Every structure is written in C-alpha cells, then in structure tokens.
mmCIF file of C-alpha atoms in Angstrom:
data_model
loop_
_atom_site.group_PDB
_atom_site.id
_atom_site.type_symbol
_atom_site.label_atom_id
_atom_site.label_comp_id
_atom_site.label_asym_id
_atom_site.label_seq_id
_atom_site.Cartn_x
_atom_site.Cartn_y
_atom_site.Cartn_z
ATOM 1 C CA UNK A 1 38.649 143.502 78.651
ATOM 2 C CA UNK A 2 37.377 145.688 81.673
ATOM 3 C CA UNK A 3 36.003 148.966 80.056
ATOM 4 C CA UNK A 4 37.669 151.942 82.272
ATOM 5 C CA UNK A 5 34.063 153.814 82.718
ATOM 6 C CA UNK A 6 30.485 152.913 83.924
ATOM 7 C CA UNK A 7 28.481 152.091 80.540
ATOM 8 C CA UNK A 8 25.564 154.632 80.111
ATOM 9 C CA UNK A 9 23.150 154.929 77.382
ATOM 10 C CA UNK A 10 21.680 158.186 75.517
ATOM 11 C CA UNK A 11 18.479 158.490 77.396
ATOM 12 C CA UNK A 12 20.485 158.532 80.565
ATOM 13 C CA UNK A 13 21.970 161.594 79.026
ATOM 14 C CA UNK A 14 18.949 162.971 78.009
ATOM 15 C CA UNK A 15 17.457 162.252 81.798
ATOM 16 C CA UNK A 16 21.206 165.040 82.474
ATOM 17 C CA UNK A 17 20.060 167.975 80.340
ATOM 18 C CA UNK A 18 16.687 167.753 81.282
ATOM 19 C CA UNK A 19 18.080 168.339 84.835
ATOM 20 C CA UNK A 20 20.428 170.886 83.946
ATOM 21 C CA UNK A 21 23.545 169.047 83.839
ATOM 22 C CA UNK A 22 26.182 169.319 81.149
ATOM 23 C CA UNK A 23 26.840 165.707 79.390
ATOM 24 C CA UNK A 24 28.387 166.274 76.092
ATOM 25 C CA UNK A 25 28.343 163.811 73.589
ATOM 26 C CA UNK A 26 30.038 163.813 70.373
ATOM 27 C CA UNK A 27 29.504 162.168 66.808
ATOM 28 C CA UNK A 28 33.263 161.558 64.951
ATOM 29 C CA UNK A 29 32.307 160.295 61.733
ATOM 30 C CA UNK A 30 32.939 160.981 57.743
ATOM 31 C CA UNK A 31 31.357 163.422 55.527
ATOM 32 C CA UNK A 32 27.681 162.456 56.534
ATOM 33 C CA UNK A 33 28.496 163.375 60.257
ATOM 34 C CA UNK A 34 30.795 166.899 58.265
ATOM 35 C CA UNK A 35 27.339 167.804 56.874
ATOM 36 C CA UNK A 36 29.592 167.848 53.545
ATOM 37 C CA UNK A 37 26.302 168.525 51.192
ATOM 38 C CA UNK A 38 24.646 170.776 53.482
ATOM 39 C CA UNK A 39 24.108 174.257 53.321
ATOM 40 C CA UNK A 40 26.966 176.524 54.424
ATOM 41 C CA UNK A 41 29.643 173.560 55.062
ATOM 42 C CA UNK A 42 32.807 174.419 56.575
ATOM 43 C CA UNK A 43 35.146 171.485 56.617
ATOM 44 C CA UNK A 44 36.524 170.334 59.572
ATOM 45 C CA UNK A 45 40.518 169.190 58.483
ATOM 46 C CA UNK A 46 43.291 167.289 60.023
ATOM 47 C CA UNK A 47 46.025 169.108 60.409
ATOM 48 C CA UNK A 48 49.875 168.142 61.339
ATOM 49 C CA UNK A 49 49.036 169.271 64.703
ATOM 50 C CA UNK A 50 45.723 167.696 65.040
ATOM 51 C CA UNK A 51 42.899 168.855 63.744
ATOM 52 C CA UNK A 52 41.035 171.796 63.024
ATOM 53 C CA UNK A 53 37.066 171.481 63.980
ATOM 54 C CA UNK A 54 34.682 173.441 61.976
ATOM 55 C CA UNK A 55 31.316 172.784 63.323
ATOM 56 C CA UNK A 56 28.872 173.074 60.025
ATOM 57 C CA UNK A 57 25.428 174.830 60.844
ATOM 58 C CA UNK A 58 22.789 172.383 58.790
ATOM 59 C CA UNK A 59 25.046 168.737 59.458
ATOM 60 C CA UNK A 60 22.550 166.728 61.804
ATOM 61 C CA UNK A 61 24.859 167.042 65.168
ATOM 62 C CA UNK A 62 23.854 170.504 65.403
ATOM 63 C CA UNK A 63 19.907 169.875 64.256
ATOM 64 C CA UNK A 64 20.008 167.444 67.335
ATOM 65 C CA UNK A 65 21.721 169.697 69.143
ATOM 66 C CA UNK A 66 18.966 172.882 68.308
ATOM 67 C CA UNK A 67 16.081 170.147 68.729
ATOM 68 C CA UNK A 68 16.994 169.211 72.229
ATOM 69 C CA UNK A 69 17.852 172.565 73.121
ATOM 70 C CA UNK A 70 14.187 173.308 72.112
ATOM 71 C CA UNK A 71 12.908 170.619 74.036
ATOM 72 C CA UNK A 72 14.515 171.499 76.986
ATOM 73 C CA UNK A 73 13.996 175.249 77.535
ATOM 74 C CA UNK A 74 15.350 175.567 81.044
ATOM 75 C CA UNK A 75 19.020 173.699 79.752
ATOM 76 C CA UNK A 76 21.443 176.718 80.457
ATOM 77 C CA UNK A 77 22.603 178.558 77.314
ATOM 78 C CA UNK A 78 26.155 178.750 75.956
ATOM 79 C CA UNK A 79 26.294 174.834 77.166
ATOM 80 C CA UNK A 80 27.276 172.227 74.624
ATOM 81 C CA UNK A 81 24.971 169.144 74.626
ATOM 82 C CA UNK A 82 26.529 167.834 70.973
ATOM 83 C CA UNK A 83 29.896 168.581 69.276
ATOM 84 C CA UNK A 84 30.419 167.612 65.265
ATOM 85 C CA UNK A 85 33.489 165.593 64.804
ATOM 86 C CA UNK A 86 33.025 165.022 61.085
ATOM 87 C CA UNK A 87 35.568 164.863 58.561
ATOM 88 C CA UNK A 88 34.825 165.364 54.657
ATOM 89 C CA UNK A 89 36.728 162.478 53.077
ATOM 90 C CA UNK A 90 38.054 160.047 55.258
ATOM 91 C CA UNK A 91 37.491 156.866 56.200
ATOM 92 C CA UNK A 92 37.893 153.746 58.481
ATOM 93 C CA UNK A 93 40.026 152.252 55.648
ATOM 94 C CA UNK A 94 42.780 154.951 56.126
ATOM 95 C CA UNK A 95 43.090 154.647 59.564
ATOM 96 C CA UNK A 96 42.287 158.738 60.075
ATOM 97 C CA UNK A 97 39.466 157.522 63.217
ATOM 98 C CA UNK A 98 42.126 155.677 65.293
ATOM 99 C CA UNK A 99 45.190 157.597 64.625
ATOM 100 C CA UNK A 100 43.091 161.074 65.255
ATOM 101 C CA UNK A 101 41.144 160.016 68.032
ATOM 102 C CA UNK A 102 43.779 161.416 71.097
ATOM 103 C CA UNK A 103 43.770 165.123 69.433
ATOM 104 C CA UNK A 104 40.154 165.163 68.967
ATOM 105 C CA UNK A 105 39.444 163.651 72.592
ATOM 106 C CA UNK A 106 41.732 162.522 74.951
ATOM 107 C CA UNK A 107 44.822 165.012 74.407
ATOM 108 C CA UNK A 108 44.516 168.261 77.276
ATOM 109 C CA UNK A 109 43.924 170.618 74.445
ATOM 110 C CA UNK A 110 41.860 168.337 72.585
ATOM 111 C CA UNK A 111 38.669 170.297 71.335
ATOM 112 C CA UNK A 112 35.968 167.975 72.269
ATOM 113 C CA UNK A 113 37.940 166.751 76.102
ATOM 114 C CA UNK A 114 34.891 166.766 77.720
ATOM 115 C CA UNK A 115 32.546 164.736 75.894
ATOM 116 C CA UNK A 116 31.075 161.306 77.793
ATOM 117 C CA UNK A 117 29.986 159.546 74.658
ATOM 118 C CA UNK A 118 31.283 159.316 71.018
ATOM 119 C CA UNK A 119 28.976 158.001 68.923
ATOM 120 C CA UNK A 120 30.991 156.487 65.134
ATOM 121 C CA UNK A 121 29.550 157.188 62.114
ATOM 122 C CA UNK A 122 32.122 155.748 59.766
ATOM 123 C CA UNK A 123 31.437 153.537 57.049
ATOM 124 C CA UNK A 124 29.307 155.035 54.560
ATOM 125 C CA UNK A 125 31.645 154.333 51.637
ATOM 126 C CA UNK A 126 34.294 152.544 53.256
ATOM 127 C CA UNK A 127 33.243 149.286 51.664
ATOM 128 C CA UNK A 128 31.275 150.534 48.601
ATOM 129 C CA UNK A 129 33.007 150.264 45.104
ATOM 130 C CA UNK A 130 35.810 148.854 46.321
ATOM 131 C CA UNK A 131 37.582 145.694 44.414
ATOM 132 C CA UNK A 132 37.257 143.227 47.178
ATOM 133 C CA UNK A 133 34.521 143.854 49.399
ATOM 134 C CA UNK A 134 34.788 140.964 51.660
ATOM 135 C CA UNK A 135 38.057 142.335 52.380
ATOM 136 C CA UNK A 136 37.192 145.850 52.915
ATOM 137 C CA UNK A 137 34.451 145.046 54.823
ATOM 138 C CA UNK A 138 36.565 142.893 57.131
ATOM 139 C CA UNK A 139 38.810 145.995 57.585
ATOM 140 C CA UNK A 140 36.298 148.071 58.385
ATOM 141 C CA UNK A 141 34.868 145.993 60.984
ATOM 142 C CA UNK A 142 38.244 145.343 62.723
ATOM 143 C CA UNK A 143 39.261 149.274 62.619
ATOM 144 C CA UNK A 144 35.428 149.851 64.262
ATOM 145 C CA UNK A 145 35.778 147.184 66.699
ATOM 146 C CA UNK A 146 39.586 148.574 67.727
ATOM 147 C CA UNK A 147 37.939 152.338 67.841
ATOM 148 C CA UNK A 148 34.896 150.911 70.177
ATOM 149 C CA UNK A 149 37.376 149.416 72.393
ATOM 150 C CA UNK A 150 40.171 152.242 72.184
ATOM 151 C CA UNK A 151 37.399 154.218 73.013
ATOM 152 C CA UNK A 152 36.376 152.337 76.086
ATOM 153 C CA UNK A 153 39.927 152.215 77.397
ATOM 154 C CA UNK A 154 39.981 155.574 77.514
ATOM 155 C CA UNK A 155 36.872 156.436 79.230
ATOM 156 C CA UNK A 156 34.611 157.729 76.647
ATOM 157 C CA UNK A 157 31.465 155.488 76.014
ATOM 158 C CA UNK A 158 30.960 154.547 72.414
ATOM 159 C CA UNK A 159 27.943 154.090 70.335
ATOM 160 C CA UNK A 160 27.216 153.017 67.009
ATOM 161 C CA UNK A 161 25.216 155.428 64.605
ATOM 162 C CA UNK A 162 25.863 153.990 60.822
ATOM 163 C CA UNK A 163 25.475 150.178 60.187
ATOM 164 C CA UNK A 164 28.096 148.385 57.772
ATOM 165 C CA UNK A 165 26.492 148.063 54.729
ATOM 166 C CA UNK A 166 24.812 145.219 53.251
ATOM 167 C CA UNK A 167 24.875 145.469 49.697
ATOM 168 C CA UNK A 168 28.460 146.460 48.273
ATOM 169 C CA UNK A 169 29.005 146.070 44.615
ATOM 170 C CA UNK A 170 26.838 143.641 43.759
ATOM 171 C CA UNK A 171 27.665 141.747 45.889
ATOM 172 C CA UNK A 172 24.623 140.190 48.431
ATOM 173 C CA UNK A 173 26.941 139.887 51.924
#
C-alpha cells in the first residue's frame, strides 16, 4: 500500500500556523471528541444526507483550537486551525466512521474538505461491557486499521488520539 500523500506530523503543522499558513486538522471521533458532557453541547448528527456538524464550544477540539490561537497571536483571524467531527453515540462497532467519512471529508460539499490531518478518537466504549470482548476488540481494531488506511488513500493523513483499551470487563487483554 502506497499512501496517496506525503506523511506529515502535528508539529509540522504547528511549524504552518506559526508562519501564517492555514493547515486544518480535524478530530472525527465519538462523544468524547462531541464534547457530549460539556457545557453548552450541541450535537453534531448524521443525517440521510450526511451529516450535520455542530461544533460544541467547551469539547477539547475547540480548547486546542483557542490555546493555539493564543499562542500564536499573529495567525490571521476567521482561519480554522481545528474542526470537531464528534458524534454523540456512535461507534467503530456500527460502522458510522467508515461509512460517514466521504460526507464529512472527501465529498465537494463536505464540511471539513479542507482539512490535512484527521486525527480518530473512536473507541472509548466500543469494547467496554460488551459480551465478548476479544471479539469486539478485534472489530474495533480492523474498522480503525480500514479508517487509517481509507484515510490515507484518500489523501488526508491520519493520527491516532484514543488507545484501545486494556481492561474490558474484567477481562486483563
């Protein structure tokens, strides 16, 4: 497999805004990347069409976001550095990241078309409490590794935010 972009890392990016230069990046995860428990939450929701993005004001894309911003006082205003692709209760296990992924960033009127790096945050609960976690946790790793290399096809650099987790239902993996 030949990805179809130049791999890049997040400080490269950073290196970008400091000089001015618009690099989005984007987080598509579940409800921790939604900000689903944070104050003044507005769900983003898939739709038949798509999706409809609701960017929440306290979930940690835009805290980055604002913190960056501050850090770099000369980056242009009105220019996106981070854009929230969470979704309130879905998962890897339901197939929502791969069969989404076009409308939210590859489709022409796809909301976040212009972002150079998706970081996945998926996985929070896809394996906990479930009846067979060897199997879940199989699943989830196959769906992840198909999204990191759908991803990759289609010129959008991937990165991993949330690890699998370790310790499902009493179970020591």
């Amino acid at each position: 497999f030949k990805p179809n972009i130049k791999l890049t890392s997040l400080s490269k990016a950073f290196s970008l805004w400091a000089a001015r230069q618009e690099y989005p990046i984007a987080f598509f995860g579940d409800s921790t990347t939604d900000g689903a428990t944070t104050t003044g939450h507005i769900p983003s929701v898939p739709t038949p069409a798509g999706v409809q993005i609701n960017e929440s004001p306290n979930a940690y894309s835009k805290l980055l976001e604002d913190t960056i911003k501050r850090a770099i006082p000369s980056y242009p205003a009105g220019k996106r550095v981070i854009y929230n692709a969470g979704f309130d209760s879905q998962s890897m296990s339901n197939d929502f990241a791969i069969d989404k992924f076009d409308s939210i960033f590859i489709d022409a009127t796809a909301p976040f078309l212009n972002a150079k790096m998706i970081g996945f945050a998926w996985g929070v609960t896809d394996v906990i409490n479930n009846n067979n976690p060897l199997s879940a946790l199989y699943t989830y790793s196959r769906n992840l590794e198909a999204l990191v290399l759908y991803s990759l096809a289609n010129g959008r650099q991937p990165f991993l935010v949330s690890p699998v987790p370790m310790w499902v239902t009493g179970v020591n993996l």
